Amino acid sequence: MAELWDDDISPRTISRALKKIGFTRKKNLRLPRT
């Protein structure tokens, strides 16, 4: 995963990515299982 990051990694981008991941995860959990 480190390869995806650019050389300048700021805590802001990291927290942003983590929020995005957590958000999508919650969304996926909400989806009905088929």
Coordinates of N, CA and C in Angstrom, one line a residue:
M1 N 0.8 -1.2 0.0 CA 0.0 0.0 0.0 C 0.9 1.3 0.0
A2 N 2.1 1.1 0.6 CA 3.0 2.3 0.6 C 3.3 2.8 -0.8
E3 N 3.3 1.9 -1.7 CA 3.7 2.3 -3.1 C 2.7 3.3 -3.7
L4 N 1.4 3.2 -3.2 CA 0.4 4.1 -3.7 C 0.6 5.5 -3.3
W5 N 1.2 5.7 -2.1 CA 1.4 7.0 -1.6 C 2.5 7.8 -2.3
D6 N 2.4 9.1 -2.4 CA 3.4 9.9 -3.0 C 4.5 10.1 -2.0
D7 N 5.6 10.8 -2.4 CA 6.7 11.0 -1.4 C 6.2 11.9 -0.2
D8 N 5.4 12.8 -0.5 CA 5.0 13.7 0.6 C 3.7 13.2 1.2
I9 N 3.8 12.5 2.3 CA 2.7 11.9 3.0 C 2.4 12.7 4.2
S10 N 1.2 13.3 4.3 CA 0.9 14.2 5.4 C -0.2 13.4 6.2
P11 N -0.2 13.6 7.6 CA -1.2 13.0 8.4 C -2.6 13.3 8.0
R12 N -2.7 14.4 7.3 CA -4.1 14.8 6.8 C -4.5 13.8 5.8
T13 N -3.7 13.5 4.8 CA -4.0 12.6 3.7 C -4.3 11.2 4.3
I14 N -3.5 10.8 5.3 CA -3.7 9.5 5.9 C -5.0 9.4 6.5
S15 N -5.3 10.3 7.4 CA -6.6 10.3 8.1 C -7.8 10.3 7.1
R16 N -7.6 11.1 6.0 CA -8.6 11.2 5.0 C -8.8 9.8 4.3
A17 N -7.7 9.1 4.0 CA -7.8 7.8 3.4 C -8.5 6.8 4.4
L18 N -8.1 6.9 5.6 CA -8.7 6.0 6.6 C -10.2 6.2 6.7
K19 N -10.6 7.5 6.7 CA -12.0 7.8 6.8 C -12.7 7.3 5.6
K20 N -12.1 7.4 4.4 CA -12.7 6.9 3.2 C -12.9 5.4 3.3
I21 N -11.8 4.7 3.8 CA -11.9 3.2 3.9 C -13.0 2.8 4.9
G22 N -13.0 3.5 6.0 CA -14.0 3.2 7.0 C -15.4 3.4 6.5
F23 N -15.6 4.5 5.8 CA -16.9 4.9 5.2 C -17.4 3.8 4.3
T24 N -16.5 3.4 3.3 CA -16.9 2.4 2.3 C -17.2 1.1 3.0
R25 N -16.4 0.8 4.1 CA -16.6 -0.5 4.8 C -18.0 -0.5 5.4
K26 N -18.4 0.6 6.1 CA -19.7 0.7 6.7 C -20.8 0.6 5.6
K27 N -20.5 1.2 4.5 CA -21.5 1.1 3.4 C -21.7 -0.3 2.9
N28 N -20.6 -1.0 2.8 CA -20.6 -2.4 2.3 C -21.4 -3.3 3.4
L29 N -21.1 -3.0 4.6 CA -21.8 -3.8 5.7 C -23.3 -3.5 5.7
R30 N -23.7 -2.3 5.3 CA -25.1 -2.0 5.2 C -25.8 -2.7 4.1
L31 N -25.1 -3.0 3.0 CA -25.7 -3.6 1.8 C -26.2 -5.0 2.2
P32 N -27.4 -5.4 1.7 CA -28.0 -6.7 2.0 C -27.2 -7.8 1.4
R33 N -26.9 -8.9 2.1 CA -26.2 -10.0 1.6 C -27.1 -10.8 0.7
T34 N -26.5 -11.2 -0.5 CA -27.3 -12.1 -1.4 C -26.7 -13.5 -1.4

